[in-house]
PDB file of C-alpha atoms in Angstrom:
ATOM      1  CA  UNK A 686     -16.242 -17.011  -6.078  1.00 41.00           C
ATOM      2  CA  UNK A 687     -19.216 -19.356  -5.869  1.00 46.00           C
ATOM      3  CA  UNK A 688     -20.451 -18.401  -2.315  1.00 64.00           C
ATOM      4  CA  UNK A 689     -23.642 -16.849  -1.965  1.00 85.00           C
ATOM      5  CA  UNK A 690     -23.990 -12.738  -1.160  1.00 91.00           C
ATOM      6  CA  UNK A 691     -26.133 -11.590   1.049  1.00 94.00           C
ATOM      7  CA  UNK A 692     -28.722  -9.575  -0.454  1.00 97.00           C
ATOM      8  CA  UNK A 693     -32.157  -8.331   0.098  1.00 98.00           C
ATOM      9  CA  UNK A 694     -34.423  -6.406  -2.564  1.00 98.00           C
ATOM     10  CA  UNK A 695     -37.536  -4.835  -0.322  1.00 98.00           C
ATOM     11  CA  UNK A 696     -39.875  -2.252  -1.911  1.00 98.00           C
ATOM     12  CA  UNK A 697     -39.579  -4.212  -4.975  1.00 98.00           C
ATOM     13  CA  UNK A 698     -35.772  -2.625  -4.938  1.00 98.00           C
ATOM     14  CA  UNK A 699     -32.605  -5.031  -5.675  1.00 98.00           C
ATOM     15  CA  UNK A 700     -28.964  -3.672  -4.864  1.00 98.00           C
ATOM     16  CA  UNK A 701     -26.888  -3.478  -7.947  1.00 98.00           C
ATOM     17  CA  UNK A 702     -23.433  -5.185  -8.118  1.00 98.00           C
ATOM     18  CA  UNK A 703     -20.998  -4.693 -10.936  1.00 98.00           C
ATOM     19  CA  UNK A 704     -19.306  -7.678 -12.207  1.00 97.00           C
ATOM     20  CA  UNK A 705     -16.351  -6.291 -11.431  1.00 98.00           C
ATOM     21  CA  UNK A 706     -16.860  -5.198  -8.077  1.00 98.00           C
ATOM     22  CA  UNK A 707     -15.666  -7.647  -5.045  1.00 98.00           C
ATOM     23  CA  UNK A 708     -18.237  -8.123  -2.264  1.00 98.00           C
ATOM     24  CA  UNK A 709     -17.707 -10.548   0.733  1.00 98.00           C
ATOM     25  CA  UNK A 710     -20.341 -12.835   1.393  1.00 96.00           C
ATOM     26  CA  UNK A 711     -20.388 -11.648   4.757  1.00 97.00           C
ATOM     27  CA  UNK A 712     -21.076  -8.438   3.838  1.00 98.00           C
ATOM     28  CA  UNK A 713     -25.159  -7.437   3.620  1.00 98.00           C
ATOM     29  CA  UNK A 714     -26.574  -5.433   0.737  1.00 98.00           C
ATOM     30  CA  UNK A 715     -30.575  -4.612   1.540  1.00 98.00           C
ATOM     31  CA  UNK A 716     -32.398  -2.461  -1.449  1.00 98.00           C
ATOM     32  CA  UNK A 717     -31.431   0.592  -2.628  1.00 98.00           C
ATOM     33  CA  UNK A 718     -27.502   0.078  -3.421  1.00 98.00           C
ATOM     34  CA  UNK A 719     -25.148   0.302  -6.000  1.00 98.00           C
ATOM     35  CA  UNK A 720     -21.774  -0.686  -6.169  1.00 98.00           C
ATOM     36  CA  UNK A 721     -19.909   0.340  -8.868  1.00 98.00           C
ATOM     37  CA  UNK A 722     -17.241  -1.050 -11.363  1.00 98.00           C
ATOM     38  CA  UNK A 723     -13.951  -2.382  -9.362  1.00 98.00           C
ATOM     39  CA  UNK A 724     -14.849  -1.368  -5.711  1.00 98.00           C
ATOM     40  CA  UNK A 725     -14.566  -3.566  -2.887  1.00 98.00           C
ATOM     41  CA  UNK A 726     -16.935  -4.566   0.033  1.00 98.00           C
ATOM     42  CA  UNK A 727     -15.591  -6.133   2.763  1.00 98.00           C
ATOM     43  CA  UNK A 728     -16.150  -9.003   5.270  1.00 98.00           C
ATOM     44  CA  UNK A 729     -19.223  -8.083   7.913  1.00 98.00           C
ATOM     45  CA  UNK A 730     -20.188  -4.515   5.496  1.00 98.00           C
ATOM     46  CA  UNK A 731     -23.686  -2.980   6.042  1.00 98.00           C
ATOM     47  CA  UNK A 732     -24.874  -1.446   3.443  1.00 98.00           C
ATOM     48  CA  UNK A 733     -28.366  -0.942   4.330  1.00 98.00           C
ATOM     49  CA  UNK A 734     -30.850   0.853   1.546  1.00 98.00           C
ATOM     50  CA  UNK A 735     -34.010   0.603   2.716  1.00 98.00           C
ATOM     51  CA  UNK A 736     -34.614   4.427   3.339  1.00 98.00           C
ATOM     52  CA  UNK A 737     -32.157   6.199   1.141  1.00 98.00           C
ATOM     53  CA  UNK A 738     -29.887   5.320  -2.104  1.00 98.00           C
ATOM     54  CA  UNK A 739     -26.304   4.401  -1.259  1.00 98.00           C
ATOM     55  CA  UNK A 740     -23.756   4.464  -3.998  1.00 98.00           C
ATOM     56  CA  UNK A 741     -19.840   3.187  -4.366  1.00 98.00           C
ATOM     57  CA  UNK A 742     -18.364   4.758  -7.682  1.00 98.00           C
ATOM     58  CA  UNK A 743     -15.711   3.126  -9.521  1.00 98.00           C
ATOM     59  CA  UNK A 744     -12.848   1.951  -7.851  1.00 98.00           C
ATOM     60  CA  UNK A 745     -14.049   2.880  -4.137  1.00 98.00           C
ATOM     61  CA  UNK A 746     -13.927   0.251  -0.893  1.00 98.00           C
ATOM     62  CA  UNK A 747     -15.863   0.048   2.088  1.00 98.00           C
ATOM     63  CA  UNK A 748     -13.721  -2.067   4.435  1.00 98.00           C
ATOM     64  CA  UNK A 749     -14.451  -4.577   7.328  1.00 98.00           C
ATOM     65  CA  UNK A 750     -17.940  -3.573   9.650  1.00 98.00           C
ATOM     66  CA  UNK A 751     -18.191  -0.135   7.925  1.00 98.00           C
ATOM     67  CA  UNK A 752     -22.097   0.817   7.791  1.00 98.00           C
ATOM     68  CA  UNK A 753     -23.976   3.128   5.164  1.00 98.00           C
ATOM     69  CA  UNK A 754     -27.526   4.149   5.924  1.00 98.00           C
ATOM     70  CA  UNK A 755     -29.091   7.523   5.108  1.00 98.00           C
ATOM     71  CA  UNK A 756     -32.518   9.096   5.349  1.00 97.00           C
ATOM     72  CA  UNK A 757     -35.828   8.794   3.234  1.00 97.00           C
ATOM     73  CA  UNK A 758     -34.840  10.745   0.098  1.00 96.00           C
ATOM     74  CA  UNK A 759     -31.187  10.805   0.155  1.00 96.00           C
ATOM     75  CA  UNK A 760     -28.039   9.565  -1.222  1.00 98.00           C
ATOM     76  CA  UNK A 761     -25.032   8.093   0.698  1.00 98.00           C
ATOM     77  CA  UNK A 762     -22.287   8.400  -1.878  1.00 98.00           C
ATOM     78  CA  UNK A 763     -18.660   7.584  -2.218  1.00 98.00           C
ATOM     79  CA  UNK A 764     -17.077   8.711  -5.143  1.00 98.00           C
ATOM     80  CA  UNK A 765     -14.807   7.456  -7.522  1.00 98.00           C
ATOM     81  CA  UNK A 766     -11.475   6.048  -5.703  1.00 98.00           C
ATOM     82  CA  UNK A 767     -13.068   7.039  -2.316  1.00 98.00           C
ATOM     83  CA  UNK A 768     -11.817   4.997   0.736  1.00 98.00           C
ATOM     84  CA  UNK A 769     -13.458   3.797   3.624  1.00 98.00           C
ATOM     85  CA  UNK A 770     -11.398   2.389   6.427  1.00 98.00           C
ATOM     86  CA  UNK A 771     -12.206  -0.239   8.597  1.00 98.00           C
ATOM     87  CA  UNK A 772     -15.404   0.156  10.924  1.00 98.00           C
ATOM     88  CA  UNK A 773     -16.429   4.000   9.477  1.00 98.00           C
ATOM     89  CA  UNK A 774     -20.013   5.215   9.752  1.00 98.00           C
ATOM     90  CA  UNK A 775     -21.283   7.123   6.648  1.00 98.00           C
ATOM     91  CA  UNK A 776     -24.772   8.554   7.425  1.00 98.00           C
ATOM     92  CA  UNK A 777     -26.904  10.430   4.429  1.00 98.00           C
ATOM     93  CA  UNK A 778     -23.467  12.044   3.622  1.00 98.00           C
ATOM     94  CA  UNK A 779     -21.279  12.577   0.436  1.00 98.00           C
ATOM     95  CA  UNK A 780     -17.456  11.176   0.297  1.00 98.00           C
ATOM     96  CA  UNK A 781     -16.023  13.056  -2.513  1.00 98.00           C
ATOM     97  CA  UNK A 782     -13.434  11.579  -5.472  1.00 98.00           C
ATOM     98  CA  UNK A 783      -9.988  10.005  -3.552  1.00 98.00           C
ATOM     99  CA  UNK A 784     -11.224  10.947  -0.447  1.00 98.00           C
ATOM    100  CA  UNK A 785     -10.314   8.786   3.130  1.00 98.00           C
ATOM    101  CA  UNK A 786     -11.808   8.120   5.847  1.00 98.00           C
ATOM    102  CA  UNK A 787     -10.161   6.804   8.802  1.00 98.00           C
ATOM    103  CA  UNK A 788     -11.163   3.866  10.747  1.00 98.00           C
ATOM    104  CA  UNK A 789     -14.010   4.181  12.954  1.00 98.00           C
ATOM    105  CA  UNK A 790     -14.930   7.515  11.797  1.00 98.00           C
ATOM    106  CA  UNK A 791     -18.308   8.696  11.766  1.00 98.00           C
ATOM    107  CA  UNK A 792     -19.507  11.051   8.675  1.00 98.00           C
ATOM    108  CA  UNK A 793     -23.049  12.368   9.524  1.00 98.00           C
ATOM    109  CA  UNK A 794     -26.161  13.840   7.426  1.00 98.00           C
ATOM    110  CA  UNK A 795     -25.595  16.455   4.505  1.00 98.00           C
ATOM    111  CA  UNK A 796     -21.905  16.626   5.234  1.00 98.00           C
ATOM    112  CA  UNK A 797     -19.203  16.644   2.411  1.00 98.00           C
ATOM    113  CA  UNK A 798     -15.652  15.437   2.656  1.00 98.00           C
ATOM    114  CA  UNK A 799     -13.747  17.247  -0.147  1.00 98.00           C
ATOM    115  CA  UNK A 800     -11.696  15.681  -2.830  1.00 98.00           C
ATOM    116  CA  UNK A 801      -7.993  14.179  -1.810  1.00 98.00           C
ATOM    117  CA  UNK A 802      -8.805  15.015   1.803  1.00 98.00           C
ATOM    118  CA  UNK A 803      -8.119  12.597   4.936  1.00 98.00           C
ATOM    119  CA  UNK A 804     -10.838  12.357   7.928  1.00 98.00           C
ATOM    120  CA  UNK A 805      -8.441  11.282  10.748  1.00 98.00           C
ATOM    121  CA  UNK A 806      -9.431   8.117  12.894  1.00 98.00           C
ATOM    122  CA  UNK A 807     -12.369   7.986  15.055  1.00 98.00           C
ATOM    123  CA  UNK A 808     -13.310  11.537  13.720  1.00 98.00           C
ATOM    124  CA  UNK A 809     -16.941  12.641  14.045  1.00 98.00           C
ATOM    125  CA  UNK A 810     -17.815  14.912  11.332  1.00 98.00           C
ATOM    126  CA  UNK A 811     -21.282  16.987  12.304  1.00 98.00           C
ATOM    127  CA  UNK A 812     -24.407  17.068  10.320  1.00 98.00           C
ATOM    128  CA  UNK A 813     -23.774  19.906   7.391  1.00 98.00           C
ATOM    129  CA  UNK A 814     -20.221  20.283   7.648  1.00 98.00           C
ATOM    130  CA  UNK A 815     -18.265  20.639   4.799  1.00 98.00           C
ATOM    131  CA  UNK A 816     -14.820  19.390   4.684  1.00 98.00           C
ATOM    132  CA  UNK A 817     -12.953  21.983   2.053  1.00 98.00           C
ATOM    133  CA  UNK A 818     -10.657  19.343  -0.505  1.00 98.00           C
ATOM    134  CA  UNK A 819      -7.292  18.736   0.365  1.00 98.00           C
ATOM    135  CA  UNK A 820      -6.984  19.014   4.004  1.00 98.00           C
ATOM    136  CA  UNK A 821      -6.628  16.446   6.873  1.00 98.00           C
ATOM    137  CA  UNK A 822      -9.125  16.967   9.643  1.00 98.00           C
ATOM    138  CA  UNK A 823      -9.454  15.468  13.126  1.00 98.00           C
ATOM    139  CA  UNK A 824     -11.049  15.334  15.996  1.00 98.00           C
ATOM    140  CA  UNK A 825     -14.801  15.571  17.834  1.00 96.00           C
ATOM    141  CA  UNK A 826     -16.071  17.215  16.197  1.00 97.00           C
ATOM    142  CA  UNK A 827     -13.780  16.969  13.375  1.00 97.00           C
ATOM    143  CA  UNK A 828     -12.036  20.662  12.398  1.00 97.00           C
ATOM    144  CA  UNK A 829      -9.000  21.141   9.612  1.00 98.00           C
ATOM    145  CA  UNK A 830      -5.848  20.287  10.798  1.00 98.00           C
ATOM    146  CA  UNK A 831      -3.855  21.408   7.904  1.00 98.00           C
ATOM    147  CA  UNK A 832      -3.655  20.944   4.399  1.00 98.00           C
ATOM    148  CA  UNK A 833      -2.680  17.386   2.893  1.00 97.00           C
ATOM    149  CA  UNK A 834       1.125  17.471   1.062  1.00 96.00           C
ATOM    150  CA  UNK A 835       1.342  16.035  -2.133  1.00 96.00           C
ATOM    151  CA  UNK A 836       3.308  12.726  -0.974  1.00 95.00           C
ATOM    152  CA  UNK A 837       0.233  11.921   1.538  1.00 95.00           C
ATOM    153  CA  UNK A 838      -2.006  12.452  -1.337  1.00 96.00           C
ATOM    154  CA  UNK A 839      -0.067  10.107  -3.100  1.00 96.00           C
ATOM    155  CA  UNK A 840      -0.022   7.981  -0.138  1.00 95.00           C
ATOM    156  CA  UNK A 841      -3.422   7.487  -0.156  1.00 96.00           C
ATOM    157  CA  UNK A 842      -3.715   7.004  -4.142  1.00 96.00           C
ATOM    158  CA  UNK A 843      -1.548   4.077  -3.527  1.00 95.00           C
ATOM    159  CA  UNK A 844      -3.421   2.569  -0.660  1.00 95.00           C
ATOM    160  CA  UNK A 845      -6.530   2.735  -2.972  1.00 97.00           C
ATOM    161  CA  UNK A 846      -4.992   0.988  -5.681  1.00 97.00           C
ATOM    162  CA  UNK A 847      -3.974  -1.112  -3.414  1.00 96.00           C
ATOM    163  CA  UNK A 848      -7.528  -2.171  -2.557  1.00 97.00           C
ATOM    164  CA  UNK A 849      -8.382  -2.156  -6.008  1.00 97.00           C
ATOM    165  CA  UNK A 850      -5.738  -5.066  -6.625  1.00 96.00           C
ATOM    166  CA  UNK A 851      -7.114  -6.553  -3.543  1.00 96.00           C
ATOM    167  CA  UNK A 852     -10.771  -6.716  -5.109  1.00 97.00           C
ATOM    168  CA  UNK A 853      -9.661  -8.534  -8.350  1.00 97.00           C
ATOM    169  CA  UNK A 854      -7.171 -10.730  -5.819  1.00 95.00           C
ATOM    170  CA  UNK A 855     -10.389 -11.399  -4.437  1.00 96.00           C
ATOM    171  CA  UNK A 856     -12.329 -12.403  -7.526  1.00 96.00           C
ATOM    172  CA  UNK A 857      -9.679 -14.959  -8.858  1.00 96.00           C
ATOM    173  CA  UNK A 858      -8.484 -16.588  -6.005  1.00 94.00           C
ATOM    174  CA  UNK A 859     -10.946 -16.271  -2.969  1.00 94.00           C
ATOM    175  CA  UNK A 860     -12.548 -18.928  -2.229  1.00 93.00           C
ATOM    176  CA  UNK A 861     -14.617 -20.869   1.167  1.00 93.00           C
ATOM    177  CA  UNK A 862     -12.293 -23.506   2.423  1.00 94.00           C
ATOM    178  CA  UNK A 863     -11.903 -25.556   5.932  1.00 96.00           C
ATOM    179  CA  UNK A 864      -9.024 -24.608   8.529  1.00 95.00           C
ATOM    180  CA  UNK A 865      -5.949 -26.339   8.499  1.00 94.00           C
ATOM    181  CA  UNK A 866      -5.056 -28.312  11.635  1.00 96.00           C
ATOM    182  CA  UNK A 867      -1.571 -27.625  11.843  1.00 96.00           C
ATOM    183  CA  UNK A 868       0.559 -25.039  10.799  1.00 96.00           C
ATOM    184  CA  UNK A 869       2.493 -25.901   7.546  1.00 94.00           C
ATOM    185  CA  UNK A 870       6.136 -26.434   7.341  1.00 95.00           C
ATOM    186  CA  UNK A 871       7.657 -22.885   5.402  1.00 94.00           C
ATOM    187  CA  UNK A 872       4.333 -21.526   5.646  1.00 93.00           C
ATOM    188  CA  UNK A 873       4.133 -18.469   3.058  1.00 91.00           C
ATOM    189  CA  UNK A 874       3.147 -15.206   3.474  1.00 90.00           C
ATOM    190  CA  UNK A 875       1.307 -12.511   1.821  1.00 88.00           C
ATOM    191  CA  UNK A 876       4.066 -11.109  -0.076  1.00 83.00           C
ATOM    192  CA  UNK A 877       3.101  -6.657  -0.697  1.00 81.00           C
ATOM    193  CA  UNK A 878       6.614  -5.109   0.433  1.00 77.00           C
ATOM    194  CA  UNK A 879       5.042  -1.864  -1.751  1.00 77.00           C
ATOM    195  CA  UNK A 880       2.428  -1.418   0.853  1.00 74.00           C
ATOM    196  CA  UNK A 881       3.649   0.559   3.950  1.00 69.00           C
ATOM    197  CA  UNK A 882       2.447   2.712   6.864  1.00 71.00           C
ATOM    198  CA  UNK A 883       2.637   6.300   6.132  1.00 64.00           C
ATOM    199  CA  UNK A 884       4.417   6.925   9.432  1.00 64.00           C
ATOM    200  CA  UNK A 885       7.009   3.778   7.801  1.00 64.00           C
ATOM    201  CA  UNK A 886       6.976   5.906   4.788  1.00 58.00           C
ATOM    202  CA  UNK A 887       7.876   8.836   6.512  1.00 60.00           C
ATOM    203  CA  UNK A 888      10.779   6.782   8.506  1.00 63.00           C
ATOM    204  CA  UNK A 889      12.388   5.824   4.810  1.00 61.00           C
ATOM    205  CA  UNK A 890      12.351   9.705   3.214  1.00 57.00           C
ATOM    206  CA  UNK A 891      13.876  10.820   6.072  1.00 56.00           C
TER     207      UNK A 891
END
């Protein structure tokens, strides 16, 4: 990947982006940010440090239009094999190790999301709340649903690995390229028959 990444220092403060770590150049990185060892950032990404620290530990993502901001004095942290689905919110808040959240969720100030647990799509988790591990929460604002089985936690190991392929996918063969005009005769696919809905998942174990 030759293209460019959009990033800021300000303050005299550069974001910090491991080698190993995939971030689109679409995505924007502004001061106080750093993104560990094989996460992945993805296309349109806001990651904006220019009041508080924001951190991705090893082997997180941040998908598509997510945004992390926090207050003067704070950190916005995902842990280790956390997972952000597309267009979350995580504001001055604390994502704990193999933890997901749903697309379009919103995770507010001083809240925790336990370890292994699942914030449900379009959740809004208060200010302060803290999300025990394990459990699958829902809702506005978001309350415990249940707890989490072991084959969705292992669900949701999978789909993080999955993104961790997809960041050194990303690194070797992503590159800036100009449309085709037509589409090809026997045009290939993206070939991933591992990777499955959990409702499709569901469907197959009966």
């Amino acid at each position: 990947m030759t293209t460019k990444l959009r990033v800021y220092a300000i303050d005299g403060i550069v974001p910090v982006v491991d080698p190993t770590a995939y971030v689109h150049p679409s995505a924007v990185l502004i001061g106080d940010v750093i993104v560990g060892p094989d996460c992945y950032v993805g296309p349109c990404a806001s990651l904006r440090g220019d009041f508080g620290r924001l951190i991705l530990e090893r082997g997180a993502n941040l998908q598509d239009t997510c945004v992390m901001h926090g207050f003067p004095g704070t950190d916005t942290v995902v842990e280790e094999n956390g997972h952000i689905g597309h267009g979350a919110v995580l504001h001055g808040c604390r994502i704990r190790r193999n933890a997901l959240v749903g697309m379009n969720a919103v995770i507010m100030d001083n809240a925790i999301v336990g370890e292994s647990s699942i914030v449900a799509a379009s959740a809004f988790v208060k200010a302060g709340a803290e999300i025990p591990p394990r459990v699958l929460v829902a809702g506005m604002p978001a309350k415990v649903i249940r707890e989490l089985s072991d084959e969705e936690i292992r669900w949701k190991g999978e789909g993080t690995a999955t993104y961790q392929d997809l960041t050194r996918r990303s690194l070797a063969t992503m590159v800036e390229t100009a449309p085709l005009i037509a589409v090809e005769a026997d045009r290939k696919r993206i070939h991933m028959p591992d990777v499955v809905p959990l409702v499709e998942l569901r469907k197959k174990e009966g």
